[in-house]
Short mmCIF file of C-alpha atoms and ligand atoms in Angstrom, two decimals:
data_model
loop_
_atom_site.label_atom_id
_atom_site.label_comp_id
_atom_site.label_asym_id
_atom_site.label_seq_id
_atom_site.Cartn_x
_atom_site.Cartn_y
_atom_site.Cartn_z
CA MET C 1 0.00 0.04 0.02
CA LYS C 2 1.18 3.40 -0.89
CA PHE C 3 0.70 6.60 1.09
CA GLU C 4 -1.39 8.05 -1.76
CA ASP C 5 -3.96 5.32 -0.97
CA TYR C 6 -4.33 6.31 2.63
CA HIS C 7 -7.21 8.23 4.03
CA ILE C 8 -4.98 10.99 5.25
CA ASN C 9 -5.40 14.66 4.52
CA PRO C 10 -3.92 15.83 1.16
CA ALA C 11 -2.04 18.57 3.02
CA ILE C 12 0.05 15.77 4.64
CA LYS C 13 0.34 13.67 1.43
CA LYS C 14 1.87 16.71 -0.22
CA SER C 15 4.69 16.84 2.39
CA LEU C 16 5.18 13.04 2.21
CA GLU C 17 5.65 13.41 -1.52
CA LYS C 18 8.09 16.21 -1.15
CA LEU C 19 10.07 14.11 1.35
CA GLY C 20 10.06 11.22 -1.12
CA PHE C 21 8.17 8.92 1.25
CA LYS C 22 6.14 6.76 -1.05
CA LYS C 23 5.35 3.66 0.97
CA PRO C 24 4.89 3.34 4.73
CA THR C 25 7.56 1.40 6.60
CA ASP C 26 6.38 -1.69 8.46
CA ILE C 27 5.89 0.11 11.73
CA GLN C 28 3.98 2.93 9.96
CA PHE C 29 1.82 0.46 8.23
CA LYS C 30 0.85 -1.20 11.44
CA ALA C 31 0.68 1.87 13.74
CA ILE C 32 -1.14 4.39 11.66
CA PRO C 33 -4.56 2.76 11.36
CA PRO C 34 -5.02 2.02 15.17
CA ILE C 35 -3.79 5.54 16.03
CA LEU C 36 -6.29 6.99 13.60
CA LYS C 37 -9.01 4.95 15.37
CA GLY C 38 -8.06 6.56 18.65
CA GLU C 39 -6.56 3.45 20.20
CA ASP C 40 -3.63 3.41 22.65
CA VAL C 41 -0.54 1.87 21.11
CA LEU C 42 2.66 0.44 22.43
CA ALA C 43 4.85 0.18 19.41
CA ILE C 44 8.21 -1.49 19.46
CA ALA C 45 10.25 -1.49 16.23
CA GLN C 46 13.97 -1.43 15.47
CA THR C 47 16.06 1.74 15.27
CA GLY C 48 15.73 3.74 12.11
CA THR C 49 12.48 2.21 10.95
CA GLY C 50 10.53 5.45 10.82
CA LYS C 51 8.78 5.50 14.20
CA THR C 52 8.59 9.29 14.26
CA ALA C 53 6.42 9.56 11.14
CA ALA C 54 4.43 6.55 12.45
CA PHE C 55 3.01 8.80 15.13
CA ALA C 56 3.40 12.26 13.41
CA ILE C 57 1.36 11.36 10.33
CA PRO C 58 -1.87 10.18 12.13
CA VAL C 59 -1.64 12.84 14.80
CA LEU C 60 -1.14 15.61 12.37
CA HIS C 61 -4.10 14.20 10.31
CA MET C 62 -6.46 14.09 13.34
CA LEU C 63 -5.61 17.55 14.55
CA HIS C 64 -5.75 19.17 11.13
CA GLU C 65 -9.14 17.63 10.43
CA ARG C 66 -10.50 18.76 13.77
CA LYS C 67 -9.19 22.20 13.39
CA GLN C 68 -11.11 22.63 10.10
CA TYR C 69 -14.36 22.70 12.15
CA ALA C 70 -13.42 24.22 15.51
CA ARG C 71 -10.61 26.50 16.62
CA GLN C 72 -9.95 25.38 20.12
CA ASP C 73 -7.04 26.83 21.97
CA GLY C 74 -4.60 24.87 23.92
CA ILE C 75 -2.11 21.99 23.51
CA LYS C 76 -3.78 18.99 21.87
CA CYS C 77 -0.77 16.71 21.66
CA LEU C 78 2.16 16.43 24.02
CA VAL C 79 5.28 14.49 22.95
CA MET C 80 7.79 13.69 25.63
CA VAL C 81 11.42 12.79 24.72
CA PRO C 82 14.59 12.29 26.75
CA THR C 83 16.98 14.78 25.12
CA ARG C 84 17.01 18.38 23.77
CA GLU C 85 18.49 17.29 20.50
CA LEU C 86 15.79 14.71 19.98
CA ALA C 87 13.09 17.28 20.93
CA ILE C 88 14.39 19.55 18.17
CA GLN C 89 14.49 16.71 15.62
CA ILE C 90 11.06 15.50 16.34
CA THR C 91 9.71 19.02 16.10
CA GLU C 92 11.27 19.33 12.73
CA VAL C 93 9.53 16.15 11.54
CA PHE C 94 6.17 17.47 12.67
CA GLN C 95 6.83 20.85 11.10
CA THR C 96 7.91 19.32 7.85
CA LEU C 97 5.09 16.88 7.61
CA GLY C 98 2.61 19.52 8.79
CA LYS C 99 3.82 22.35 6.65
CA HIS C 100 0.56 22.55 4.70
CA THR C 101 -1.75 21.91 7.60
CA ARG C 102 -3.21 24.25 10.18
CA VAL C 103 -1.37 22.44 12.97
CA ASN C 104 1.62 24.07 14.60
CA THR C 105 4.30 22.44 16.63
CA LEU C 106 6.65 23.94 19.21
CA THR C 107 9.42 22.52 21.37
CA VAL C 108 10.54 23.41 24.85
CA TYR C 109 13.68 21.98 26.50
CA GLY C 110 16.17 22.86 29.17
CA GLY C 111 19.55 24.46 29.04
CA VAL C 112 18.34 27.62 27.35
CA GLU C 113 16.35 30.66 28.56
CA GLN C 114 12.70 30.15 29.39
CA ALA C 115 11.37 33.52 28.41
CA PRO C 116 11.53 33.04 24.56
CA GLN C 117 9.78 29.64 25.02
CA ILE C 118 7.10 31.17 27.18
CA SER C 119 6.33 33.97 24.69
CA LYS C 120 6.01 31.44 21.88
CA LEU C 121 3.68 29.29 23.96
CA GLU C 122 1.40 32.27 24.42
CA ASP C 123 0.94 32.51 20.62
CA GLY C 124 -0.85 29.23 20.75
CA VAL C 125 0.46 25.72 20.10
CA ASP C 126 -1.22 22.48 18.94
CA ILE C 127 1.60 20.07 19.42
CA LEU C 128 4.22 20.49 22.09
CA VAL C 129 7.43 18.42 22.04
CA ALA C 130 9.26 18.61 25.40
CA THR C 131 11.94 17.22 27.64
CA PRO C 132 10.60 16.26 31.03
CA GLY C 133 12.55 18.72 33.24
CA ARG C 134 11.69 21.91 31.40
CA MET C 135 8.16 20.69 30.83
CA PHE C 136 7.69 20.11 34.56
CA ASP C 137 9.10 23.62 35.36
CA LEU C 138 6.77 25.36 32.89
CA VAL C 139 3.74 23.45 34.03
CA SER C 140 4.34 24.10 37.68
CA GLN C 141 4.82 27.80 36.97
CA GLY C 142 1.57 27.86 35.15
CA HIS C 143 2.91 28.64 31.66
CA ILE C 144 1.72 25.43 30.14
CA ARG C 145 -1.82 24.20 30.55
CA LEU C 146 -2.49 20.61 29.59
CA GLU C 147 -6.14 20.10 30.28
CA ARG C 148 -6.95 19.96 26.48
CA VAL C 149 -4.40 17.38 25.65
CA GLU C 150 -5.97 14.63 23.56
CA VAL C 151 -2.84 12.65 22.68
CA LEU C 152 0.20 11.87 24.83
CA ILE C 153 3.23 10.41 23.10
CA LEU C 154 6.26 8.97 24.86
CA ASP C 155 9.06 8.44 22.42
CA GLU C 156 11.94 6.29 23.65
CA ALA C 157 9.23 5.15 25.94
CA ASP C 158 11.21 2.62 27.97
CA HIS C 159 13.74 5.30 28.85
CA MET C 160 11.04 7.84 29.69
CA LEU C 161 9.40 5.45 32.11
CA ASP C 162 12.76 4.50 33.69
CA LEU C 163 14.12 5.74 36.96
CA GLY C 164 15.64 9.06 35.78
CA PHE C 165 12.37 10.41 34.30
CA ILE C 166 9.43 8.55 35.84
CA LYS C 167 8.92 11.18 38.58
CA ASP C 168 8.62 14.05 36.16
CA ILE C 169 6.47 12.02 33.87
CA ARG C 170 4.05 11.13 36.74
CA ASP C 171 3.90 14.79 37.78
CA VAL C 172 3.09 15.84 34.19
CA LEU C 173 0.51 13.03 33.89
CA ARG C 174 -1.44 14.51 36.79
CA HIS C 175 -2.12 17.59 34.70
CA LEU C 176 -3.47 15.67 31.75
CA PRO C 177 -7.09 14.70 31.17
CA ARG C 178 -7.82 11.13 32.11
CA LYS C 179 -9.59 10.55 28.86
CA ARG C 180 -6.86 10.73 26.27
CA GLN C 181 -4.96 8.65 23.77
CA THR C 182 -1.55 7.40 24.84
CA LEU C 183 1.15 6.21 22.50
CA PHE C 184 4.45 4.59 23.44
CA PHE C 185 7.23 4.16 20.92
CA SER C 186 10.62 2.62 21.34
CA ALA C 187 13.10 0.18 19.86
CA THR C 188 13.62 -1.60 23.21
CA ILE C 189 11.39 -2.44 26.21
CA ASN C 190 11.53 -4.84 29.09
CA GLU C 191 8.77 -6.63 30.92
CA TYR C 192 8.87 -4.31 33.94
CA ILE C 193 8.54 -1.21 31.86
CA LYS C 194 5.88 -2.87 29.74
CA ASP C 195 3.78 -3.49 32.83
CA LEU C 196 4.36 0.07 33.99
CA ALA C 197 3.19 1.34 30.55
CA TYR C 198 0.03 -0.78 30.77
CA SER C 199 -0.62 0.63 34.21
CA LEU C 200 -0.65 4.16 32.81
CA VAL C 201 -3.45 3.66 30.35
CA THR C 202 -7.01 2.71 30.76
CA LYS C 203 -7.69 0.93 27.48
CA PRO C 204 -5.70 -2.16 26.41
CA ILE C 205 -2.67 -1.29 24.30
CA ARG C 206 -1.95 -2.96 21.01
CA ILE C 207 1.55 -4.27 20.77
CA GLN C 208 3.03 -3.82 17.35
CA ILE C 209 6.22 -5.05 15.71
CA SER C 210 8.49 -6.74 18.22
CA PRO C 211 11.54 -8.08 16.46
CA LYS C 212 13.47 -11.06 17.82
CA ASP C 213 16.74 -9.27 17.21
CA PRO C 214 16.62 -5.80 18.64
CA VAL C 215 19.67 -4.70 16.59
CA SER C 216 18.72 -3.31 13.26
CA LYS C 217 19.28 -5.70 10.41
CA ASN C 218 20.98 -2.86 8.53
CA VAL C 219 23.87 -2.81 10.97
CA ASP C 220 26.85 -5.00 10.64
CA HIS C 221 28.20 -5.03 14.20
CA SER C 222 31.23 -6.66 15.78
CA VAL C 223 33.42 -6.49 18.84
CA ALA C 224 37.19 -6.27 19.09
CA TYR C 225 39.23 -7.18 22.20
CA ILE C 226 41.55 -4.20 22.83
CA GLY C 227 43.41 -3.11 25.90
CA MET C 228 42.15 -0.03 27.65
CA ASP C 229 45.34 1.90 26.97
CA ASP C 230 45.43 0.88 23.32
CA LYS C 231 41.97 1.97 22.36
CA ARG C 232 43.08 5.33 21.04
CA PHE C 233 45.40 3.77 18.57
CA PHE C 234 42.62 1.57 17.22
CA LEU C 235 40.24 4.51 17.02
CA GLU C 236 42.91 6.41 15.08
CA ARG C 237 43.21 3.46 12.72
CA VAL C 238 39.48 3.06 12.20
CA ILE C 239 39.18 6.75 11.41
CA LYS C 240 42.15 6.89 9.16
CA GLU C 241 41.15 3.77 7.25
CA ASN C 242 37.61 5.19 6.74
CA GLU C 243 38.67 8.67 5.74
CA GLY C 244 35.78 10.75 4.64
CA SER C 245 33.24 8.61 6.45
CA LYS C 246 30.98 10.00 9.19
CA ILE C 247 31.98 8.19 12.40
CA LEU C 248 30.08 8.49 15.67
CA VAL C 249 32.22 7.46 18.69
CA PHE C 250 30.57 6.59 22.06
CA VAL C 251 32.48 6.85 25.28
CA ARG C 252 31.39 6.29 28.83
CA THR C 253 31.84 9.71 30.45
CA LYS C 254 32.05 13.42 29.64
CA VAL C 255 35.66 13.45 30.86
CA ARG C 256 36.60 10.53 28.60
CA ALA C 257 34.96 12.31 25.63
CA GLU C 258 37.29 15.25 26.12
CA ARG C 259 40.25 12.97 26.70
CA VAL C 260 39.64 10.91 23.60
CA HIS C 261 39.14 14.14 21.66
CA ALA C 262 42.56 15.44 22.90
CA ALA C 263 44.15 12.10 21.85
CA MET C 264 42.59 12.47 18.39
CA GLU C 265 43.87 16.09 18.10
CA ARG C 266 47.37 14.90 18.89
CA VAL C 267 47.27 12.74 15.80
CA GLU C 268 45.68 15.54 13.73
CA ILE C 269 42.20 14.07 13.56
CA LYS C 270 39.55 16.75 13.57
CA ALA C 271 36.64 15.80 15.84
CA ASP C 272 33.94 17.34 18.06
CA THR C 273 32.48 16.27 21.35
CA LEU C 274 28.87 16.13 22.50
CA HIS C 275 28.00 15.56 26.12
CA GLY C 276 25.99 16.91 28.96
CA ASP C 277 28.71 19.20 30.35
CA LYS C 278 28.58 21.40 27.28
CA ASP C 279 26.33 24.29 27.03
CA GLN C 280 23.33 23.87 24.70
CA LYS C 281 24.60 26.15 22.03
CA ASP C 282 27.86 24.14 21.76
CA ARG C 283 25.90 20.87 21.78
CA LEU C 284 23.82 22.03 18.82
CA THR C 285 26.83 23.42 16.94
CA ALA C 286 28.63 20.14 17.29
CA LEU C 287 25.68 18.14 16.16
CA ASN C 288 24.98 20.44 13.20
CA ARG C 289 28.59 20.37 12.03
CA PHE C 290 28.51 16.62 12.20
CA LYS C 291 25.15 16.52 10.33
CA LYS C 292 26.50 18.71 7.60
CA GLY C 293 29.70 16.57 7.46
CA GLU C 294 31.95 19.58 8.27
CA VAL C 295 33.41 17.47 11.02
CA LYS C 296 33.43 13.80 10.29
CA VAL C 297 34.08 12.50 13.79
CA LEU C 298 31.78 13.07 16.72
CA ILE C 299 32.73 11.73 20.16
CA ALA C 300 29.68 11.54 22.37
CA THR C 301 28.25 10.13 25.50
CA ASP C 302 24.95 8.25 25.74
CA VAL C 303 23.22 11.64 25.65
CA SER C 304 23.21 11.11 21.82
CA SER C 305 22.54 7.39 21.84
CA ARG C 306 18.79 7.58 21.55
CA GLY C 307 16.66 8.63 18.64
CA ILE C 308 19.12 10.95 16.89
CA ASP C 309 18.65 10.62 13.18
CA ILE C 310 21.62 11.63 11.15
CA PRO C 311 21.67 10.26 7.63
CA SER C 312 24.82 8.66 6.31
CA VAL C 313 26.61 7.96 9.55
CA GLU C 314 28.69 5.04 8.20
CA TYR C 315 30.30 3.94 11.40
CA VAL C 316 29.52 3.68 15.08
CA VAL C 317 32.51 3.01 17.39
CA ASN C 318 31.78 1.93 20.94
CA TYR C 319 35.06 3.14 22.38
CA ASP C 320 33.70 2.10 25.70
CA LEU C 321 30.96 -0.45 26.16
CA PRO C 322 27.63 1.02 27.38
CA ASP C 323 26.81 0.41 30.97
CA VAL C 324 23.10 -0.21 30.20
CA PRO C 325 22.79 -3.20 27.72
CA GLU C 326 19.89 -1.71 25.79
CA ASN C 327 22.00 1.37 24.98
CA TYR C 328 24.13 -0.97 22.84
CA VAL C 329 21.13 -1.32 20.55
CA HIS C 330 20.50 2.39 20.53
CA ARG C 331 24.09 3.40 19.94
CA VAL C 332 24.64 1.05 16.98
CA GLY C 333 21.20 2.09 15.77
CA ARG C 334 22.61 5.54 14.92
CA THR C 335 23.89 3.95 11.77
CA GLY C 336 21.99 1.87 9.17
CA ARG C 337 18.93 4.14 9.26
CA GLY C 338 16.10 3.86 6.75
CA THR C 339 17.35 1.85 3.82
CA GLN C 340 21.00 2.60 4.49
CA LYS C 341 23.58 0.16 5.69
CA GLY C 342 25.93 0.83 8.51
CA LYS C 343 28.89 -0.68 10.47
CA SER C 344 29.73 -0.74 14.08
CA VAL C 345 32.69 -2.00 16.15
CA SER C 346 32.93 -2.15 19.95
CA PHE C 347 36.25 -2.00 21.76
CA CYS C 348 36.13 -4.35 24.67
CA SER C 349 38.93 -4.30 27.19
CA PRO C 350 39.50 -7.30 29.57
CA GLU C 351 37.90 -5.33 32.42
CA GLU C 352 34.83 -4.73 30.28
CA LYS C 353 34.22 -8.40 29.53
CA PRO C 354 31.42 -8.71 32.09
CA ILE C 355 29.66 -5.76 30.48
CA LEU C 356 30.00 -7.53 27.08
CA ASP C 357 28.43 -10.64 28.59
CA GLU C 358 25.48 -8.65 29.87
CA ILE C 359 24.95 -7.13 26.41
CA GLU C 360 25.09 -10.48 24.71
CA LYS C 361 22.66 -11.92 27.23
CA TYR C 362 20.40 -9.00 26.44
CA LEU C 363 20.67 -9.50 22.68
CA GLY C 364 20.18 -13.26 23.09
CA LYS C 365 23.21 -14.07 20.94
CA PRO C 366 26.93 -13.45 20.77
CA ILE C 367 28.34 -10.44 18.86
CA LYS C 368 30.76 -11.33 16.05
CA VAL C 369 34.36 -11.12 17.20
CA LEU C 370 36.87 -9.38 15.01
CA ASP C 371 40.11 -11.38 15.22
CA ILE C 372 43.15 -9.15 15.46
CA GLU C 373 46.36 -11.01 15.07
CA LYS C 374 49.15 -10.12 17.44
CA GLN C 375 51.27 -8.74 14.62
CA ASP C 376 48.40 -6.57 13.42
CA TYR C 377 47.75 -5.39 16.99
CA THR C 378 51.30 -4.07 17.43
CA ALA C 379 51.28 -2.70 13.92
CA THR C 380 48.27 -0.61 14.80
CA ILE C 381 50.15 0.89 17.73
CA ASP C 382 53.28 1.50 15.67
CA PHE C 383 51.24 2.98 12.93
CA SER C 384 49.97 5.74 15.23
CA ALA C 385 51.08 9.21 14.39
CA GLU C 386 51.15 9.80 18.12
CA VAL C 387 54.45 7.94 18.44
CA LYS C 388 56.52 10.65 16.81
CA PRO C 389 55.08 13.83 18.41
CA ASP C 390 55.22 11.96 21.74
CA LEU C 391 58.86 11.35 21.39
CA LYS C 392 59.34 15.06 20.68
CA SER C 393 57.24 16.11 23.64
CA LEU C 394 59.06 13.59 25.85
CA MET C 395 62.40 15.10 24.86
CA LYS C 396 61.03 18.49 25.59
CA GLU C 397 59.70 17.33 28.94
CA ILE C 398 63.12 16.02 29.82
CA HIS C 399 64.72 19.16 28.75
CA ASP C 400 62.29 21.30 30.74
CA PHE C 401 62.76 19.14 33.79
CA GLU C 402 66.49 19.45 33.57
CA GLU C 403 66.31 23.19 33.20
CA ALA C 404 63.93 23.49 36.22
CA THR C 405 66.24 21.38 38.43
CA LYS C 406 69.23 23.36 37.33
CA LYS C 407 67.53 26.51 38.43
CA LYS C 408 66.53 25.00 41.77
CA LYS C 409 70.06 23.82 42.44
CA LYS C 410 71.40 27.39 42.11
CA PRO C 411 72.34 28.60 45.61
CA LYS C 412 69.80 31.04 46.95
CA LYS C 413 70.97 34.55 47.55
CA LYS C 414 70.97 35.38 51.15
P1 LIG T 501 13.20 5.56 14.40
O1 LIG T 501 12.50 6.53 15.29
O2 LIG T 501 12.42 4.34 14.15
O3 LIG T 501 14.57 5.26 14.90
P2 LIG T 501 13.08 7.71 12.45
O4 LIG T 501 11.70 8.12 12.68
O5 LIG T 501 14.13 8.67 13.08
O6 LIG T 501 13.39 6.26 12.93
O7 LIG T 501 13.31 7.53 10.86
C1 LIG T 501 14.53 7.08 10.27
C2 LIG T 501 14.72 7.59 8.92
O8 LIG T 501 13.77 7.02 8.04
C3 LIG T 501 14.53 9.07 8.85
O9 LIG T 501 15.64 9.69 8.23
C4 LIG T 501 13.21 9.27 8.08
O10 LIG T 501 13.25 10.43 7.27
C5 LIG T 501 13.19 8.01 7.18
N1 LIG T 501 11.82 7.56 6.82
C6 LIG T 501 10.80 7.48 7.70
N2 LIG T 501 9.64 7.00 7.11
C7 LIG T 501 9.98 6.75 5.84
C8 LIG T 501 9.30 6.30 4.67
N3 LIG T 501 7.98 5.90 4.78
N4 LIG T 501 9.99 6.22 3.53
C9 LIG T 501 11.24 6.61 3.39
N5 LIG T 501 11.96 7.05 4.45
C10 LIG T 501 11.37 7.15 5.60
MG1 LIG T 502 12.90 7.52 17.00
#
C-alpha cells in the first residue's frame, strides 16, 4: 500500500511526496490505522524504521481535520522525549510533515532561557514536544496548561518510564485529562517497563512489531578485544582507514569524551564532542557540524545514543561499552537508518568483559568477534602518528625538567 492510497489529508500527502516517502515502513503500516481509530498503542520497532512519522502522520491528520471545524485553543498533543536534540529533531519532523496543515508544533527544552519559549507558547500551540525537566518547570509555573491534551506520546518510551524520568512524567500526567490517547514508541522495552506502561493507560494497548533481534538488520556489528590503553590507537586506525566517512564514537563519560578528543587532536584528527557538560549552544553546533559533514568524527556520551537521526553515519564505534545493555542497541542504531547500511565496532577491554556478557545476554546471541592477530595489533600501535610527536614532547619534557632542576640547584641569595 502506498501513502497516496491512505485516508490522510492531502495537506500531509503533499509533504510526504516532497520528502520522497512513497510507501509506509512496516511500523508505519501497522501503527497508523489504530492511532487514527483513537486506540492506545505500544509500538516496538527497530532503530531507524521510521517511528517518528508513524505517530506524526496520524496525529497531524487528526488535529488538522478537527481544526477545520473548530478553533480550540490549547495544546492537543504532548510529545515527551529524553534529550534536547531529540526534541528539536522530532519538532522538525512534525513541522515538515505538517507544513501545509493548520497544525503548529513547538518545542521546549532545558539548558536555554525560558522567556522566549514562554512567549511562543502564548501564541498558541497544537503540538508540544518537550523534555521532562523543562516541561515540569513550565507546568508548575503555570505557563503550560495541559487540560486540552488529547494525545500523549512517549518516544523512547522505555527510557522515559525508567528511573531518571518517571517522577517528572508522573507529575506531568497528573495535569493531563484522564480521557486521552496514549502512544508509546521505542526500539527496546523490558517486561517491567511494559507493565508500567500498561498501568498508565485505561484501554488495552496494542503491541506492534517486536523483532526477535533488537539490533537493526542494517547494521553489521562486531566486537574487538583491545586493551584499555590501546583503544586510542585503534580509533585512530578506524578513522584513518575510513577517511571521509562519518563516524560516531561513544564513550562512557564526559571526561573521557574530552580525553579521547585530545588524543585524536594529537594525531591531527579533527573531531567534536557532545555531552551533558557542554552548554546547549555548543551541543547544537557540534551536532549540526557533524550532520553537515563539516566534522566527520563526533565523540559523544549516551546523551546522543537515543533517537538521533543523522543520515549517512557510516560507522559507530563503541570506544567504551555502554553500562546499560539496551544502550548498545540504541548506539549502534545511529547507523543503518532507513534503507542505509551501517557498520559498528565495539572496543572491549579485559575489564569490560562482564559488560559484554551482559549485552550479549540481552541480545540473546553473541556479537561477532573481530580477530586481530598479534602482529596486526602491534602494527596498529606503531602505525599511530602519536608515536613521533610523543617522542618530541618527551624530549622537551626531559629538557624542561633538567632546566627546572638546574635553576633549583642554584644557591639562593641570602
Ligand atoms: P526511528 O524513530 O524508528 O529510529 P526515524 O523516525 O528517526 O526512525 O526515521 C529514520 C529515517 O527514516 C529518517 O531519516 C526518516 O526520514 C526515514 N523515513 C521514515 N519513514 C520513511 C518512509 N516511509 N519512507 C522513506 N523514508 C522514511
Ligand atoms: Mg525514534
